[in-house]
XYZ file of C-alpha atoms in Angstrom:
599
model
C -12.244 55.334 -21.222
C -14.849 55.952 -23.899
C -18.154 54.234 -24.123
C -18.164 50.745 -25.593
C -19.039 51.917 -29.099
C -17.325 55.339 -29.136
C -14.641 56.202 -31.660
C -11.845 58.485 -30.510
C -9.517 60.348 -32.852
C -6.128 61.117 -31.331
C -3.768 63.916 -32.426
C -5.863 64.924 -35.446
C -4.699 68.105 -37.162
C -6.630 69.670 -40.034
C -4.339 70.930 -42.726
C -6.735 71.326 -45.576
C -10.219 70.415 -46.602
C -9.157 66.911 -47.632
C -8.618 65.539 -44.153
C -5.940 65.005 -41.569
C -2.274 65.703 -41.535
C -1.269 62.289 -40.069
C -0.383 59.503 -42.470
C -2.027 57.211 -39.939
C -4.223 57.976 -36.987
C -5.558 55.785 -34.172
C -9.120 54.765 -33.713
C -9.830 53.248 -30.285
C -12.878 51.039 -30.210
C -14.256 49.364 -27.085
C -15.372 46.260 -28.937
C -15.523 43.682 -26.159
C -17.192 45.512 -23.331
C -15.144 46.717 -20.418
C -12.680 43.792 -20.546
C -10.912 44.231 -23.856
C -10.041 47.510 -25.560
C -9.060 47.025 -29.167
C -6.886 49.662 -30.740
C -7.025 49.704 -34.497
C -4.341 51.617 -36.365
C -5.833 52.881 -39.558
C -3.141 53.874 -42.036
C -3.517 56.027 -45.078
C -3.943 52.981 -47.314
C -7.474 52.425 -45.861
C -10.171 54.434 -47.611
C -13.176 55.849 -45.865
C -15.381 52.875 -46.803
C -13.003 50.447 -45.102
C -12.966 52.632 -42.028
C -16.739 52.651 -41.889
C -16.877 48.882 -42.257
C -14.439 48.464 -39.379
C -16.514 50.745 -37.219
C -19.642 48.815 -38.164
C -18.001 45.484 -37.237
C -16.913 46.867 -33.881
C -20.430 48.132 -33.257
C -21.781 44.630 -33.952
C -19.157 43.063 -31.675
C -20.169 45.382 -28.895
C -23.816 44.386 -29.195
C -23.023 40.646 -29.462
C -20.659 40.489 -26.504
C -22.648 42.719 -24.194
C -24.980 39.884 -23.024
C -22.015 37.553 -22.623
C -20.210 40.109 -20.477
C -23.331 40.715 -18.424
C -23.761 36.963 -17.902
C -20.148 36.632 -16.844
C -20.512 39.465 -14.346
C -23.699 37.891 -12.966
C -22.004 34.511 -12.509
C -19.100 36.123 -10.667
C -21.357 38.163 -8.422
C -23.512 35.162 -7.475
C -20.869 32.409 -7.658
C -21.412 31.181 -4.085
C -25.193 30.840 -4.429
C -24.885 29.170 -7.820
C -22.293 26.734 -6.458
C -24.648 25.641 -3.679
C -27.522 25.305 -6.164
C -25.365 23.104 -8.421
C -24.243 20.988 -5.459
C -27.862 20.674 -4.340
C -28.944 19.463 -7.779
C -26.061 16.974 -7.960
C -26.737 15.794 -4.404
C -30.440 15.321 -5.114
C -29.623 13.381 -8.255
C -27.180 11.144 -6.393
C -29.673 10.483 -3.579
C -32.282 9.484 -6.158
C -29.757 7.201 -7.872
C -28.672 5.733 -4.509
C -32.262 4.971 -3.441
C -33.058 3.423 -6.821
C -29.951 1.208 -6.712
C -30.727 -0.009 -3.176
C -34.402 -0.556 -4.016
C -33.700 -2.627 -7.125
C -31.011 -4.901 -5.641
C -29.595 -4.096 -2.223
C -27.110 -6.982 -2.306
C -25.627 -5.644 -5.516
C -25.515 -2.109 -4.071
C -23.572 -2.984 -0.890
C -20.330 -1.592 -2.326
C -22.136 1.641 -3.218
C -23.591 1.847 0.312
C -20.169 1.381 1.922
C -18.482 3.976 -0.295
C -21.324 6.441 0.268
C -21.186 6.003 4.047
C -17.416 6.520 4.069
C -17.732 9.651 1.927
C -20.519 11.093 4.108
C -18.603 10.389 7.318
C -15.411 11.995 5.999
C -17.296 15.087 4.779
C -19.157 15.397 8.087
C -15.901 15.030 10.015
C -14.209 17.760 7.988
C -17.205 20.100 8.311
C -17.507 19.568 12.075
C -13.767 20.067 12.499
C -13.799 23.232 10.389
C -16.828 24.975 11.898
C -17.213 23.426 15.366
C -13.737 22.120 16.133
C -12.732 24.937 18.458
C -16.098 24.877 20.260
C -15.793 21.139 20.891
C -12.245 21.599 22.182
C -13.386 24.308 24.596
C -16.299 22.166 25.783
C -14.082 19.186 26.630
C -11.164 21.242 27.927
C -12.169 21.033 31.657
C -12.643 17.263 31.430
C -9.332 16.905 29.610
C -7.583 19.041 32.232
C -8.988 16.882 35.026
C -8.017 13.709 33.159
C -4.422 14.915 32.740
C -4.240 15.830 36.435
C -5.180 12.254 37.423
C -3.461 10.421 34.592
C -0.852 8.902 36.930
C -3.346 6.569 38.642
C -5.916 6.294 35.812
C -3.408 4.704 33.452
C -2.445 2.057 36.016
C -6.074 1.203 36.693
C -6.646 0.940 32.963
C -3.579 -1.280 32.462
C -4.548 -3.594 35.345
C -8.132 -3.931 34.114
C -7.036 -4.674 30.552
C -4.388 -7.173 31.675
C -6.900 -8.868 33.975
C -9.442 -9.202 31.185
C -6.764 -10.425 28.774
C -5.473 -13.091 31.180
C -9.030 -14.238 31.950
C -9.855 -14.436 28.249
C -6.663 -16.378 27.441
C -7.325 -18.860 30.278
C -10.930 -19.473 29.227
C -10.187 -19.595 25.507
C -7.112 -21.811 25.685
C -8.826 -24.275 28.029
C -10.608 -25.602 24.920
C -7.594 -25.480 22.592
C -4.286 -25.848 24.389
C -2.321 -25.392 21.146
C -3.052 -21.668 21.383
C -0.704 -21.516 24.374
C 2.162 -22.317 22.003
C 1.454 -19.120 20.071
C 1.134 -17.148 23.304
C 4.484 -18.539 24.461
C 6.025 -17.536 21.132
C 4.725 -13.985 21.553
C 6.281 -13.707 25.023
C 9.544 -15.234 23.770
C 10.032 -12.739 20.935
C 9.260 -9.769 23.185
C 11.755 -11.047 25.764
C 14.471 -11.543 23.124
C 13.935 -8.057 21.708
C 14.068 -6.551 25.194
C 17.321 -8.376 25.991
C 18.958 -7.129 22.787
C 17.453 -3.644 23.007
C 19.843 -0.738 22.438
C 18.692 1.083 25.591
C 16.708 -1.251 27.855
C 16.232 1.389 30.537
C 14.658 3.793 28.027
C 11.940 1.430 26.772
C 8.517 3.122 26.717
C 6.098 0.431 27.845
C 3.111 2.556 26.878
C 4.137 2.359 23.231
C 4.659 -1.407 23.431
C 1.383 -2.248 25.175
C -0.706 0.106 23.054
C 0.851 -1.223 19.839
C 0.251 -4.850 20.774
C -3.198 -3.909 22.073
C -4.206 -2.283 18.777
C -2.874 -5.291 16.906
C -4.806 -7.650 19.198
C -8.053 -5.664 18.860
C -7.792 -5.586 15.055
C -7.070 -9.323 14.994
C -9.921 -10.044 17.411
C -12.327 -8.035 15.261
C -11.261 -9.738 12.034
C -10.810 -13.325 13.226
C -13.297 -13.786 16.055
C -16.266 -11.490 15.414
C -18.834 -12.196 12.731
C -19.130 -8.530 11.603
C -15.342 -8.267 11.300
C -15.078 -11.522 9.395
C -17.904 -10.520 7.060
C -16.430 -7.035 6.550
C -12.921 -8.243 5.720
C -14.224 -11.108 3.580
C -16.274 -8.574 1.638
C -13.290 -6.219 1.373
C -11.053 -9.056 0.214
C -13.599 -10.088 -2.416
C -13.813 -6.489 -3.705
C -10.017 -6.229 -3.905
C -9.823 -9.536 -5.755
C -12.533 -8.449 -8.207
C -10.807 -5.109 -8.735
C -7.430 -6.732 -9.411
C -9.008 -9.042 -11.993
C -9.422 -6.000 -14.245
C -5.682 -6.343 -14.870
C -6.528 -9.172 -17.272
C -7.941 -6.652 -19.767
C -4.556 -4.960 -20.172
C -2.342 -8.033 -19.842
C -4.500 -10.054 -22.303
C -4.128 -7.286 -24.881
C -0.334 -7.288 -24.466
C 0.406 -10.995 -23.891
C -2.613 -12.674 -25.480
C -3.291 -16.297 -24.552
C -0.197 -16.466 -22.328
C -2.255 -14.857 -19.534
C -4.691 -17.790 -19.457
C -1.779 -20.211 -19.117
C -1.175 -18.897 -15.598
C 2.496 -18.057 -16.181
C 3.750 -15.879 -13.320
C 5.405 -13.223 -15.490
C 2.255 -12.729 -17.572
C -0.424 -13.317 -14.924
C 0.866 -11.912 -11.612
C 3.427 -9.239 -12.444
C 0.978 -7.093 -14.481
C -1.066 -6.762 -11.274
C 1.882 -4.913 -9.730
C 1.829 -2.432 -12.633
C -1.941 -1.916 -12.443
C -2.041 -1.471 -8.669
C 0.923 0.907 -8.721
C -0.877 3.042 -11.298
C -4.080 3.081 -9.223
C -2.188 4.053 -6.062
C -0.543 6.924 -7.942
C -3.971 8.208 -9.022
C -5.267 7.978 -5.443
C -2.235 9.981 -4.287
C -2.933 12.616 -6.921
C -6.541 12.900 -5.717
C -5.396 13.162 -2.080
C -7.345 10.080 -0.963
C -4.334 8.110 0.263
C -2.892 11.081 2.137
C -6.183 11.555 4.004
C -6.484 7.881 4.981
C -2.843 7.572 6.025
C -2.940 10.758 8.113
C -5.994 9.512 10.027
C -4.432 6.112 10.740
C -1.158 7.710 11.847
C -3.095 10.097 14.108
C -4.651 7.119 15.937
C -1.232 5.539 16.486
C 0.273 8.859 17.525
C -2.272 9.694 20.261
C -2.401 6.145 21.650
C 1.221 5.030 21.402
C 2.844 8.417 21.965
C 5.052 8.164 18.891
C 6.094 11.125 16.761
C 3.989 12.176 13.749
C 6.756 11.406 11.246
C 7.335 7.759 12.166
C 3.602 7.145 12.679
C 2.840 8.563 9.232
C 5.476 6.462 7.493
C 4.463 3.202 9.207
C 0.783 3.863 8.459
C 1.720 4.457 4.830
C 3.363 1.031 4.676
C -0.083 -0.570 4.891
C -0.733 0.656 1.353
C 2.625 1.334 -0.298
C 6.101 -0.180 -0.317
C 9.147 0.321 1.859
C 10.679 2.952 -0.427
C 7.434 4.778 -1.293
C 6.151 5.303 2.278
C 9.160 7.417 3.393
C 8.344 9.826 0.560
C 5.440 10.989 2.741
C 7.960 12.400 5.212
C 10.772 13.297 2.800
C 11.197 16.912 4.056
C 11.582 15.698 7.653
C 14.027 12.791 7.252
C 17.092 14.968 7.721
C 15.923 16.047 11.194
C 14.655 12.681 12.460
C 16.366 10.825 15.297
C 18.057 7.450 14.750
C 15.237 5.749 16.645
C 12.665 7.321 14.306
C 14.661 6.277 11.224
C 14.853 2.755 12.648
C 11.059 2.723 13.120
C 10.522 3.894 9.530
C 12.710 1.065 8.178
C 11.063 -1.560 10.436
C 7.660 -0.479 9.129
C 8.844 -1.206 5.598
C 10.256 -4.611 6.531
C 7.191 -5.697 8.529
C 4.457 -4.966 5.976
C 3.798 -5.627 2.308
C 2.975 -3.075 -0.358
C -0.494 -3.024 -1.835
C 0.846 -3.876 -5.289
C 2.694 -6.945 -3.986
C -0.398 -7.931 -1.989
C -2.224 -8.035 -5.309
C 0.397 -10.404 -6.703
C 0.092 -12.643 -3.622
C -3.692 -12.764 -4.021
C -3.199 -13.909 -7.617
C -1.253 -16.900 -6.233
C -4.466 -18.077 -4.551
C -3.503 -16.926 -1.044
C -6.483 -15.912 1.098
C -7.017 -12.201 0.472
C -8.783 -11.656 3.815
C -5.783 -12.931 5.767
C -3.356 -10.815 3.742
C -5.331 -7.598 4.276
C -5.768 -8.321 7.992
C -2.070 -9.172 8.395
C -0.984 -5.945 6.717
C -3.257 -3.796 8.912
C -2.294 -5.674 12.109
C 1.415 -5.344 11.353
C 1.435 -1.515 11.342
C 0.913 -0.807 15.090
C 2.945 -3.887 15.997
C 5.876 -2.709 13.850
C 5.942 0.684 15.556
C 5.695 -0.850 19.035
C 8.400 -3.475 18.480
C 10.671 -0.931 16.764
C 10.526 1.228 19.906
C 11.299 -1.837 22.031
C 14.346 -2.736 19.941
C 15.605 0.861 19.556
C 14.011 3.124 22.221
C 14.007 6.885 21.833
C 16.790 8.607 23.784
C 16.998 11.844 21.792
C 14.570 14.760 21.725
C 12.349 14.547 18.671
C 11.775 17.778 16.765
C 8.278 16.732 15.763
C 6.542 16.250 19.131
C 3.786 18.804 18.694
C 0.028 18.910 18.409
C 0.188 20.530 14.975
C 1.486 17.424 13.259
C 3.214 17.600 9.908
C 2.251 18.511 6.378
C 2.040 15.724 3.837
C 3.546 16.342 0.427
C 1.062 16.391 -2.436
C 1.499 14.675 -5.764
C 3.578 16.552 -8.334
C 1.593 15.386 -11.376
C -0.579 17.851 -13.269
C -3.565 15.596 -14.016
C -4.957 12.093 -13.506
C -3.560 10.739 -16.773
C -0.041 11.839 -15.854
C -0.451 10.316 -12.378
C -1.618 6.975 -13.816
C 1.244 6.925 -16.305
C 3.823 7.860 -13.655
C 2.568 5.103 -11.350
C 2.802 2.498 -14.093
C 6.323 3.647 -15.010
C 7.419 3.608 -11.371
C 6.457 -0.070 -11.092
C 8.986 -1.140 -13.722
C 11.817 -1.266 -11.191
C 9.667 -3.177 -8.700
C 8.624 -5.733 -11.325
C 12.241 -6.208 -12.390
C 13.335 -6.587 -8.758
C 10.636 -9.197 -8.025
C 11.537 -11.148 -11.157
C 15.280 -11.080 -10.498
C 14.916 -12.139 -6.865
C 12.536 -14.980 -7.710
C 14.890 -16.341 -10.355
C 17.920 -16.081 -8.079
C 16.422 -17.379 -4.841
C 14.440 -20.255 -6.358
C 17.538 -21.362 -8.255
C 19.673 -21.155 -5.099
C 17.032 -23.055 -3.101
C 16.910 -25.818 -5.704
C 20.700 -26.086 -5.657
C 20.730 -26.296 -1.837
C 18.049 -28.998 -1.914
C 20.037 -30.974 -4.487
C 23.182 -30.631 -2.358
C 21.317 -31.803 0.742
C 19.874 -34.780 -1.123
C 23.366 -35.691 -2.336
C 24.867 -35.379 1.145
C 21.938 -37.229 2.729
C 22.157 -39.993 0.157
C 25.715 -40.722 1.294
C 24.409 -41.804 4.710
C 21.043 -43.248 3.702
C 18.845 -40.097 3.942
C 18.301 -38.959 0.341
C 15.072 -37.051 1.141
C 16.667 -34.377 3.342
C 15.662 -30.930 1.982
C 14.772 -27.442 3.160
C 11.405 -27.505 1.374
C 9.176 -27.950 4.425
C 11.193 -25.464 6.444
C 11.125 -22.974 3.567
C 7.366 -23.352 3.249
C 6.794 -22.637 6.949
C 9.132 -19.629 6.966
C 7.538 -18.261 3.781
C 4.079 -18.584 5.326
C 5.130 -16.456 8.302
C 7.074 -13.992 6.153
C 4.246 -13.270 3.697
C 3.204 -10.175 5.615
C 6.633 -8.555 5.407
C 9.647 -7.643 3.282
C 12.173 -8.699 5.925
C 14.780 -10.395 3.730
C 18.376 -9.690 2.773
C 17.489 -8.649 -0.765
C 15.507 -5.748 0.720
C 18.564 -4.329 2.504
C 19.983 -2.828 -0.673
C 16.571 -1.506 -1.701
C 16.077 0.264 1.637
C 19.591 1.714 1.846
C 19.508 2.893 -1.766
C 15.970 4.248 -1.584
C 16.286 6.168 1.683
C 19.790 7.408 0.880
C 18.584 8.889 -2.391
C 15.796 10.691 -0.521
C 18.119 12.003 2.201
C 21.841 11.585 1.350
C 22.962 13.346 4.544
C 21.598 10.481 6.707
C 23.108 7.609 4.719
C 25.502 6.616 7.516
C 22.688 6.527 10.100
C 20.486 4.505 7.747
C 23.271 1.972 7.173
C 23.961 1.789 10.913
C 20.425 0.735 11.893
C 19.298 -1.261 8.852
C 20.534 -4.686 10.078
C 18.836 -4.241 13.444
C 15.710 -3.103 11.593
C 15.835 -6.273 9.472
C 15.965 -8.457 12.590
C 13.187 -6.432 14.232
C 11.015 -6.588 11.108
C 11.384 -10.373 11.024
C 10.294 -10.557 14.663
C 7.275 -8.352 13.893
C 6.144 -10.786 11.185
C 6.529 -13.720 13.573
C 4.722 -11.864 16.381
C 1.931 -11.115 13.926
C 1.699 -14.836 13.219
C 1.661 -15.588 16.963
C -1.249 -13.199 17.558
C -3.134 -14.817 14.681
C -2.370 -18.219 16.219
C -3.753 -17.097 19.587
C -6.947 -15.754 18.044
C -7.572 -18.296 15.319
C -10.191 -20.908 16.167
C -10.357 -23.702 13.580
C -13.845 -24.483 12.286
C -15.608 -27.270 14.147
C -15.426 -30.634 12.359
C -19.015 -31.705 12.982
C -18.661 -35.051 11.209
C -15.827 -35.993 13.562
C -17.886 -34.740 16.543
C -20.944 -36.824 15.561
C -18.784 -39.910 15.032
C -16.815 -39.665 18.280
C -19.185 -38.173 20.884
C -22.371 -39.482 22.468
C -25.446 -37.407 21.628
C -26.396 -35.500 24.778
C -27.431 -31.935 25.522
C -24.525 -31.320 27.881
C -22.026 -31.414 25.007
C -21.627 -27.901 23.598
C -20.004 -29.159 20.387
C -22.901 -31.552 19.691
C -25.334 -28.689 20.290
C -23.463 -26.375 17.906
C -23.282 -29.014 15.169
C -26.979 -29.880 15.486
C -27.899 -26.201 15.153
C -25.733 -25.941 12.040
C -27.354 -29.075 10.615
C -30.874 -27.744 11.281
C -30.051 -24.517 9.426
C -29.069 -26.477 6.306
C -32.283 -28.530 6.120
C -34.513 -28.239 3.054
C -37.834 -29.873 4.026
C -40.420 -30.272 1.253
C -42.611 -32.584 3.466
C -41.874 -35.592 1.257
C -38.115 -35.802 1.554
C -35.513 -34.126 3.724
C -32.457 -32.779 1.913
C -29.568 -30.567 2.882
C -27.772 -27.598 1.375
C -24.312 -26.142 1.789
C -21.500 -28.308 3.143
C -23.978 -30.866 4.512
C -25.290 -31.689 1.032
C -22.271 -33.906 0.341
C -22.156 -35.656 3.753
C -23.058 -39.326 3.393
C -24.688 -39.843 6.822
C -26.309 -36.411 7.129
C -29.822 -37.908 7.394
C -28.745 -40.210 10.249
C -27.146 -37.293 12.138
C -30.271 -35.222 11.517
C -32.538 -37.925 12.979
C -30.311 -38.242 16.057
C -30.400 -34.462 16.594
C -34.207 -34.501 16.349
C -34.342 -37.320 18.941
C -31.925 -35.438 21.182
C -34.073 -32.304 21.348
C -37.492 -34.033 21.018
C -38.316 -32.091 17.863
C -40.363 -34.760 16.064
C -43.445 -32.540 16.030
C -41.566 -29.500 14.788
C -41.695 -28.518 11.128
C -37.959 -28.932 10.662
C -38.060 -32.611 11.748
C -41.360 -33.652 10.165
């Protein structure tokens, strides 16, 4: 190759003093450095001035693009160092922004703190796993080998200790509120019924059952009984509710003032579209796959279930009963009937994130919905394995796990659009089922009133019963209208297993219903109603031996606003008529007349 500005004449023959023999000859000019060689064919119609101008232009191009080429080569040669420098600058800028946000208003920056902590932990986990994973495995290998050698007696000691602590806790806790025993009895009843009607009772894996119920119990205990858990899920629920309110921007533009009227079709159903679009974007970015894989890994190592069924059930926390199996689409054809049953139960026992958003718009407590959806995942897998135990050899029992399919969209805009379009069928299905079932329910109520009126009971209806059943069924899709959705959805993903899907779907529906009811039982065991201090003050004698009096007095003291001229109260006590009388009695009880709070 010639130099960048050289001109080469090819096949030039001199015939006379006027020039070359060729009607056209080639001039090769390296105009764009070493990357692009431009070949200019100069025909006889160009005179010598034109040829000189072309050569001059190429010479200028060479000089102009030389620095650009050199810069490009430098960037390629030092790409790694420059990448780290850029990341360092961005990281420094973010740290400065983070500190400034926390310094100016920490309460406002809590969401930023949580997201930053989650991002840092995930990055640290990936880095440690990538660079130190094998070293950590080798370090713990002797301990793991010893643990496996003694697992036969360690697991029984662990089970006995946990059961002992659980029984002791139930006895102590229910001694104050005997109604919790009803929920505990319901839990035992459903497990017994499922065991009796199990496909293979002798093949039931009790490890899976106890670990699943244990994880559900621990999650419920953390959310319902501990202050950090309650605060965390209340905060999460508030963030979800705030996020879903952004739907109003789109729905107001489309439907106008109809959104403010609170009409279901214009207020709640657009939330399904918005949330579906957001979930599609998160899938495109790989966020949902990462979260779901980690949750399924926890269930897999504790409950001993296969990666495929664990992954699908974990996915049901966030997506619907037809979307979650897409995570394991390549593996459905090789899954056992028990694994397929578990996948379907997971869909019946949980609600999709988009539908959760619609429920929240109804005014249902968002904290309870989020907690119920998370609690239902391990319970669904455990109860599914009780109803249909594994008797075949799974092809996916390995330490390597499975690969999760990535999104097929090309960019974020396409992902958002695809998610919104995919929700059209779900919105139509919700609308059609609501119209049909509410109409049928009203007809049944009218028929019952007519029949009851014949014998003097015109108020007989299913309304109260329907309300109770709906309350328990909120955390699941276990209804007959979902049967067609599941069969059609899974069969389209894997047509070769349609007969197996149809064979287990009714059992899965029954099992999914039981999971929702068991979830409600666990919540009933753990839920402690707030203390009615007004009732306590009115019905108990003030003495220090009464724990409820002590608790209510402490709560009353915390609400006092004492300006040394008049005592007032804030919070719930501000509207209590006899709050001052109760306050005086509490001060007398604890001899606090000389304390600032009682002065």
